[in-house]
Amino acid sequence: LDNTVVVIYGDHNGVHKFYSEEIPNIKPADDWWYSNNHRVPFLIYQKNLAGEEVWTRGGHVDILPTIAYIMGIDEAEYARTAMGRNLLNTNRDFAVLVDGQFVGDADSPAEKDHAVRGLEVADKIIRSSYFGKR
């Protein structure tokens, strides 16, 4: 583990999407199981990283910039080819959910619009198999 970064993250909705009828049968139940809140775990281990809990809202799009930062990769190496932000070094607290819903606080309406449009662009790239075309 001396030369390793371990990342564990969840996916959207999780058990709520496929087994919502089973939630009432799980004991002890927590309130968030019923509301979902679109929150997913994002755990990072790296030998020299101090343990802390960060409550900045983010999305899967923020994983690459965050992990690159931890690994010491200069932002210039990926800034023009990756979306998202480093969740360990930002004062911006928002996410765009998979359904296009914006949660959190934007600095301006333009920042909110830009973030939502980013999801739309990413979806178009995925649907068109852009990276698979030669």
XYZ file of N, CA, C and O in Angstrom:
536
model
N 0.799 -1.216 0.000
C 0.000 0.000 0.000
C 0.832 1.267 0.000
O 0.296 2.354 -0.102
N 2.157 1.137 0.127
C 3.001 2.326 0.151
C 2.919 3.135 -1.147
O 3.085 4.350 -1.125
N 2.681 2.480 -2.264
C 2.636 3.154 -3.561
C 1.269 3.022 -4.223
O 1.175 2.920 -5.447
N 0.213 3.037 -3.410
C -1.124 2.768 -3.922
C -2.119 3.799 -3.419
O -2.034 4.255 -2.288
N -3.061 4.149 -4.268
C -4.216 4.940 -3.872
C -5.426 4.031 -4.041
O -5.635 3.470 -5.117
N -6.195 3.854 -2.983
C -7.392 3.018 -3.029
C -8.610 3.947 -3.019
O -8.722 4.820 -2.154
N -9.491 3.745 -3.984
C -10.691 4.576 -4.096
C -11.905 3.656 -4.091
O -11.964 2.690 -4.853
N -12.844 3.975 -3.240
C -14.106 3.243 -3.182
C -15.214 4.272 -3.324
O -15.252 5.261 -2.593
N -16.100 4.040 -4.269
C -17.209 4.976 -4.444
C -18.463 4.207 -4.802
O -18.416 3.079 -5.277
N -19.583 4.841 -4.551
C -20.870 4.217 -4.823
C -21.437 4.689 -6.148
O -20.879 5.553 -6.812
N -22.556 4.116 -6.496
C -23.236 4.496 -7.718
C -24.562 5.150 -7.357
O -25.068 4.997 -6.247
N -25.131 5.843 -8.314
C -26.382 6.550 -8.072
C -27.504 5.585 -7.688
O -27.640 4.521 -8.273
N -28.275 5.966 -6.714
C -29.465 5.269 -6.230
C -29.189 3.976 -5.480
O -29.843 3.689 -4.520
N -28.243 3.181 -5.917
C -27.923 1.953 -5.210
C -29.130 1.073 -5.004
O -29.921 0.830 -5.905
N -29.302 0.597 -3.787
C -30.383 -0.333 -3.464
C -31.757 0.274 -3.713
O -32.717 -0.422 -4.026
N -31.880 1.576 -3.639
C -33.168 2.234 -3.816
C -33.752 2.011 -5.205
O -34.961 1.935 -5.377
N -32.896 1.904 -6.201
C -33.362 1.780 -7.576
C -34.002 0.418 -7.856
O -35.020 0.336 -8.524
N -33.425 -0.638 -7.337
C -33.887 -1.964 -7.692
C -34.655 -2.694 -6.595
O -35.376 -3.639 -6.875
N -34.457 -2.283 -5.346
C -35.073 -3.017 -4.242
C -35.791 -2.102 -3.270
O -35.798 -2.334 -2.068
N -36.422 -1.053 -3.773
C -37.075 -0.084 -2.886
C -38.150 -0.728 -2.011
O -38.370 -0.305 -0.875
N -38.784 -1.787 -2.495
C -39.820 -2.456 -1.693
C -39.228 -3.203 -0.505
O -39.937 -3.555 0.441
N -37.926 -3.480 -0.526
C -37.268 -4.194 0.563
C -36.791 -3.270 1.687
O -36.487 -3.738 2.784
N -36.681 -1.971 1.426
C -36.166 -1.025 2.414
C -36.912 -1.118 3.747
O -36.275 -1.149 4.802
N -38.245 -1.201 3.762
C -38.947 -1.278 5.058
C -38.605 -2.528 5.875
O -38.777 -2.547 7.092
N -38.075 -3.571 5.227
C -37.766 -4.818 5.929
C -36.389 -4.813 6.592
O -36.063 -5.721 7.343
N -35.551 -3.818 6.281
C -34.204 -3.754 6.835
C -34.257 -3.103 8.211
O -34.800 -2.027 8.376
N -33.680 -3.771 9.197
C -33.667 -3.257 10.571
C -32.239 -3.204 11.085
O -31.473 -4.130 10.817
N -31.807 -2.204 11.792
C -32.544 -0.970 12.047
C -32.501 -0.075 10.812
O -31.501 -0.021 10.106
N -33.572 0.612 10.546
C -33.682 1.475 9.373
C -33.205 2.886 9.706
O -33.349 3.350 10.826
N -32.623 3.547 8.735
C -32.255 4.952 8.848
C -33.149 5.758 7.914
O -33.522 5.284 6.838
N -33.455 6.984 8.303
C -34.355 7.825 7.511
C -33.864 8.040 6.087
O -34.649 8.088 5.149
N -32.524 8.167 5.910
C -32.013 8.460 4.579
C -32.271 7.325 3.596
O -32.265 7.529 2.385
N -32.510 6.113 4.068
C -32.798 5.005 3.164
C -34.079 5.260 2.381
O -34.246 4.777 1.280
N -34.995 5.991 2.973
C -36.271 6.254 2.325
C -36.197 7.438 1.367
O -36.857 7.462 0.345
N -35.398 8.426 1.695
C -35.335 9.629 0.862
C -34.218 9.566 -0.176
O -34.225 10.325 -1.126
N -33.230 8.709 0.022
C -32.082 8.505 -0.853
C -31.128 9.695 -0.838
O -29.947 9.537 -0.721
N -31.603 10.911 -0.992
C -30.788 12.126 -0.959
C -29.680 12.161 -1.999
O -28.849 13.031 -1.969
N -29.643 11.216 -2.901
C -28.640 11.182 -3.969
C -27.216 11.243 -3.439
O -26.324 11.753 -4.106
N -27.001 10.744 -2.254
C -25.655 10.737 -1.668
C -25.031 9.368 -1.850
O -25.675 8.352 -1.639
N -23.778 9.362 -2.264
C -23.049 8.116 -2.455
C -21.701 8.211 -1.746
O -21.148 9.303 -1.596
N -21.148 7.098 -1.299
C -19.847 7.144 -0.623
C -18.708 7.395 -1.603
O -18.752 6.975 -2.757
N -17.683 8.079 -1.125
C -16.454 8.312 -1.888
C -15.322 8.286 -0.875
O -15.095 9.243 -0.146
N -14.656 7.147 -0.784
C -13.604 6.939 0.209
C -12.261 6.832 -0.501
O -12.150 6.163 -1.534
N -11.258 7.487 0.070
C -9.926 7.482 -0.523
C -8.917 7.106 0.551
O -8.934 7.662 1.648
N -8.034 6.155 0.212
C -6.908 5.836 1.090
C -5.623 6.077 0.314
O -5.468 5.631 -0.824
N -4.709 6.772 0.952
C -3.351 6.945 0.448
C -2.479 7.111 1.676
O -2.853 7.803 2.625
N -1.353 6.457 1.699
C -0.498 6.382 2.881
C -0.288 7.723 3.576
O -0.368 7.821 4.793
N -0.029 8.778 2.838
C 0.297 10.071 3.431
C -0.892 11.020 3.553
O -0.727 12.170 3.937
N -2.077 10.538 3.249
C -3.271 11.375 3.306
C -3.875 11.308 4.706
O -4.225 10.230 5.185
N -3.973 12.464 5.362
C -4.566 12.505 6.699
C -6.056 12.205 6.611
O -6.727 12.657 5.685
N -6.541 11.436 7.566
C -7.958 11.103 7.591
C -8.804 12.311 7.939
O -8.516 13.016 8.905
N -9.802 12.577 7.130
C -10.741 13.654 7.420
C -12.039 13.388 6.679
O -12.074 12.635 5.710
N -13.095 14.013 7.135
C -14.388 13.897 6.496
C -14.646 15.199 5.752
O -14.604 16.276 6.342
N -14.892 15.103 4.458
C -15.132 16.272 3.621
C -16.577 16.210 3.155
O -17.005 15.207 2.598
N -17.304 17.283 3.341
C -18.728 17.302 3.007
C -19.033 18.097 1.739
O -20.175 18.450 1.484
N -18.034 18.356 0.928
C -18.254 19.080 -0.321
C -19.081 18.221 -1.258
O -18.777 17.054 -1.478
N -20.142 18.806 -1.823
C -20.944 18.077 -2.797
C -20.139 17.926 -4.084
O -19.474 18.846 -4.531
N -20.245 16.765 -4.681
C -19.561 16.512 -5.943
C -20.195 15.335 -6.637
O -21.162 14.751 -6.150
N -19.652 14.986 -7.769
C -20.174 13.870 -8.538
C -19.054 12.993 -9.061
O -17.871 13.253 -8.830
N -19.446 11.974 -9.793
C -18.452 11.067 -10.364
C -17.476 11.813 -11.266
O -16.316 11.413 -11.395
N -17.927 12.885 -11.877
C -17.074 13.675 -12.756
C -15.887 14.282 -12.004
O -14.870 14.628 -12.601
N -15.991 14.371 -10.687
C -14.936 14.971 -9.866
C -13.896 13.961 -9.374
O -12.916 14.350 -8.734
N -14.071 12.698 -9.673
C -13.144 11.679 -9.184
C -11.754 11.850 -9.793
O -10.758 11.877 -9.081
N -11.670 11.973 -11.116
C -10.351 12.086 -11.746
C -9.563 13.284 -11.212
O -8.413 13.104 -10.798
N -10.111 14.497 -11.196
C -9.313 15.621 -10.674
C -8.897 15.439 -9.207
O -7.795 15.828 -8.822
N -9.752 14.842 -8.402
C -9.439 14.642 -6.990
C -8.310 13.628 -6.817
O -7.352 13.865 -6.066
N -8.394 12.513 -7.505
C -7.367 11.478 -7.397
C -6.057 11.951 -8.020
O -4.974 11.691 -7.488
N -6.133 12.668 -9.133
C -4.908 13.201 -9.747
C -4.192 14.128 -8.768
O -2.964 14.087 -8.645
N -4.928 14.937 -8.047
C -4.354 15.838 -7.043
C -3.627 15.042 -5.956
O -2.502 15.357 -5.581
N -4.274 13.991 -5.474
C -3.682 13.159 -4.418
C -2.397 12.496 -4.908
O -1.428 12.361 -4.173
N -2.380 12.124 -6.191
C -1.215 11.446 -6.752
C -0.116 12.421 -7.188
O 0.927 12.000 -7.674
N -0.356 13.722 -7.007
C 0.659 14.709 -7.332
C 0.758 15.058 -8.806
O 1.762 15.624 -9.246
N -0.278 14.750 -9.572
C -0.271 15.064 -11.000
C -0.653 16.528 -11.186
O -1.665 16.987 -10.661
N 0.143 17.238 -11.943
C -0.093 18.650 -12.202
C -1.419 18.807 -12.958
O -1.675 18.108 -13.946
N -2.240 19.741 -12.514
C -3.544 19.967 -13.136
C -3.421 20.261 -14.633
O -4.311 19.905 -15.411
N -2.352 20.868 -15.052
C -2.154 21.171 -16.473
C -2.131 19.908 -17.330
O -2.428 19.964 -18.527
N -1.803 18.771 -16.734
C -1.735 17.504 -17.467
C -3.114 16.974 -17.874
O -3.225 16.187 -18.807
N -4.174 17.378 -17.169
C -5.503 16.840 -17.475
C -6.589 17.910 -17.602
O -7.708 17.613 -18.016
N -6.292 19.151 -17.301
C -7.306 20.205 -17.235
C -8.081 20.376 -18.544
O -9.277 20.651 -18.517
N -7.454 20.182 -19.677
C -8.131 20.381 -20.962
C -8.810 19.114 -21.477
O -9.420 19.126 -22.542
N -8.689 18.023 -20.736
C -9.261 16.764 -21.208
C -10.211 16.115 -20.215
O -10.735 15.042 -20.492
N -10.423 16.733 -19.079
C -11.297 16.139 -18.057
C -12.267 17.187 -17.520
O -11.937 18.368 -17.449
N -13.442 16.727 -17.157
C -14.417 17.610 -16.521
C -14.277 17.439 -15.011
O -13.597 16.546 -14.536
N -14.922 18.276 -14.258
C -14.942 18.122 -12.814
C -13.899 18.979 -12.121
O -13.148 19.719 -12.743
N -13.884 18.838 -10.791
C -12.976 19.625 -9.969
C -12.425 18.776 -8.841
O -12.994 17.748 -8.491
N -11.343 19.224 -8.266
C -10.715 18.552 -7.138
C -11.544 18.851 -5.885
O -11.579 19.985 -5.426
N -12.177 17.856 -5.337
C -13.058 18.060 -4.180
C -12.297 18.376 -2.897
O -12.894 18.835 -1.931
N -10.995 18.151 -2.880
C -10.195 18.437 -1.692
C -9.623 19.847 -1.700
O -9.000 20.267 -0.723
N -9.820 20.553 -2.790
C -9.209 21.866 -2.929
C -10.153 22.809 -3.672
O -9.779 23.400 -4.669
N -11.394 22.913 -3.209
C -12.375 23.783 -3.858
C -13.285 24.398 -2.802
O -13.488 23.827 -1.738
N -13.817 25.553 -3.109
C -14.840 26.143 -2.244
C -16.198 26.111 -2.941
O -17.157 26.678 -2.454
N -16.261 25.424 -4.083
C -17.523 25.267 -4.810
C -18.196 23.992 -4.327
O -17.609 22.930 -4.325
N -19.453 24.113 -3.907
C -20.173 23.026 -3.247
C -21.475 22.728 -3.991
O -22.535 23.210 -3.622
N -21.365 21.951 -5.075
C -22.561 21.591 -5.834
C -22.308 20.317 -6.623
O -21.171 19.879 -6.776
N -23.397 19.758 -7.113
C -23.322 18.604 -8.005
C -24.502 18.666 -8.963
O -25.546 19.252 -8.648
N -24.336 18.067 -10.113
C -25.431 17.892 -11.052
C -25.758 16.408 -11.042
O -24.892 15.576 -11.335
N -26.978 16.082 -10.683
C -27.386 14.686 -10.591
C -27.633 14.110 -11.975
O -27.786 14.837 -12.952
N -27.687 12.810 -12.046
C -27.823 12.107 -13.315
C -29.097 12.524 -14.065
O -29.140 12.472 -15.285
N -30.109 12.993 -13.346
C -31.353 13.439 -13.987
C -31.310 14.920 -14.366
O -32.312 15.483 -14.784
N -30.145 15.584 -14.203
C -29.996 16.988 -14.556
C -30.324 17.954 -13.430
O -30.170 19.163 -13.590
N -30.749 17.434 -12.298
C -31.073 18.283 -11.150
C -29.784 18.848 -10.553
O -28.822 18.122 -10.328
N -29.773 20.152 -10.294
C -28.635 20.826 -9.682
C -28.874 20.897 -8.182
O -29.917 21.365 -7.738
N -27.919 20.424 -7.379
C -28.028 20.509 -5.927
C -26.811 21.237 -5.384
O -25.697 21.047 -5.865
N -27.029 22.082 -4.409
C -25.934 22.827 -3.808
C -26.030 24.298 -4.108
O -27.097 24.825 -4.410
N -24.882 24.956 -4.053
C -24.826 26.403 -4.203
C -23.869 26.785 -5.321
O -22.684 26.457 -5.276
N -24.383 27.506 -6.310
C -23.549 28.031 -7.389
C -23.208 29.481 -7.074
O -23.970 30.184 -6.407
N -22.055 29.928 -7.551
C -21.661 31.324 -7.369
C -22.527 32.264 -8.195
O -22.656 33.441 -7.870
N -23.091 31.744 -9.282
C -23.909 32.577 -10.166
C -24.830 31.683 -10.991
O -24.584 30.483 -11.114
N -25.879 32.259 -11.583
C -26.714 31.478 -12.500
C -25.907 30.924 -13.677
O -26.179 29.837 -14.159
N -24.892 31.665 -14.123
C -24.062 31.195 -15.243
C -23.274 29.952 -14.855
O -23.124 29.028 -15.659
N -22.760 29.906 -13.608
C -22.025 28.719 -13.161
C -22.956 27.511 -13.093
O -22.588 26.412 -13.515
N -24.160 27.707 -12.607
C -25.147 26.619 -12.531
C -25.468 26.122 -13.940
O -25.455 24.915 -14.196
N -25.719 27.034 -14.863
C -26.037 26.666 -16.241
C -24.880 25.909 -16.879
O -25.079 24.906 -17.566
N -23.662 26.368 -16.652
C -22.474 25.715 -17.202
C -22.339 24.276 -16.694
O -22.041 23.361 -17.460
N -22.599 24.070 -15.404
C -22.503 22.732 -14.810
C -23.552 21.797 -15.404
O -23.249 20.649 -15.743
N -24.773 22.275 -15.557
C -25.846 21.446 -16.124
C -25.550 21.133 -17.581
O -25.729 19.997 -18.036
N -25.064 22.111 -18.329
C -24.709 21.865 -19.731
C -23.563 20.865 -19.836
O -23.492 20.095 -20.783
N -22.659 20.872 -18.857
C -21.564 19.897 -18.853
C -22.080 18.472 -18.808
O -21.541 17.587 -19.484
N -23.119 18.232 -18.014
C -23.730 16.895 -17.959
C -24.319 16.535 -19.316
O -24.163 15.407 -19.794
N -24.974 17.486 -19.956
C -25.569 17.238 -21.266
C -24.491 16.880 -22.298
O -24.671 15.957 -23.095
N -23.374 17.592 -22.278
C -22.276 17.306 -23.207
C -21.708 15.916 -22.935
O -21.477 15.131 -23.862
N -21.485 15.599 -21.660
C -20.958 14.279 -21.304
C -21.895 13.173 -21.785
O -21.446 12.155 -22.322
N -23.187 13.358 -21.606
C -24.160 12.362 -22.062
C -24.105 12.185 -23.585
O -24.184 11.068 -24.093
N -23.962 13.277 -24.306
C -23.874 13.185 -25.771
C -22.618 12.432 -26.196
O -22.651 11.637 -27.132
N -21.512 12.660 -25.509
C -20.263 11.956 -25.828
C -20.442 10.457 -25.593
O -20.055 9.629 -26.429
N -21.057 10.092 -24.486
C -21.264 8.677 -24.168
C -22.212 8.032 -25.167
O -21.936 6.954 -25.701
N -23.345 8.673 -25.454
C -24.339 8.098 -26.362
C -23.810 7.946 -27.786
O -24.230 7.060 -28.519
N -22.924 8.827 -28.197
C -22.422 8.775 -29.570
C -21.228 7.847 -29.724
O -20.724 7.689 -30.835
N -20.767 7.235 -28.646
C -19.566 6.391 -28.663
C -18.402 7.160 -29.276
O -17.603 6.617 -30.038
N -18.312 8.435 -28.937
C -17.303 9.331 -29.511
C -15.891 8.760 -29.428
O -15.142 8.798 -30.385
N -15.521 8.232 -28.266
C -14.161 7.758 -28.080
C -13.908 6.421 -28.765
O -12.761 6.010 -28.929
N -14.952 5.723 -29.175
C -14.790 4.458 -29.866
C -14.663 4.614 -31.376
O -14.331 3.684 -32.080
N -14.922 5.823 -31.877
C -14.842 6.072 -33.324
C -13.407 6.360 -33.729
O -12.661 6.996 -33.018
N -13.051 5.897 -34.882
C -11.683 6.149 -35.393
C -11.741 6.891 -36.687
O -12.551 6.822 -37.461
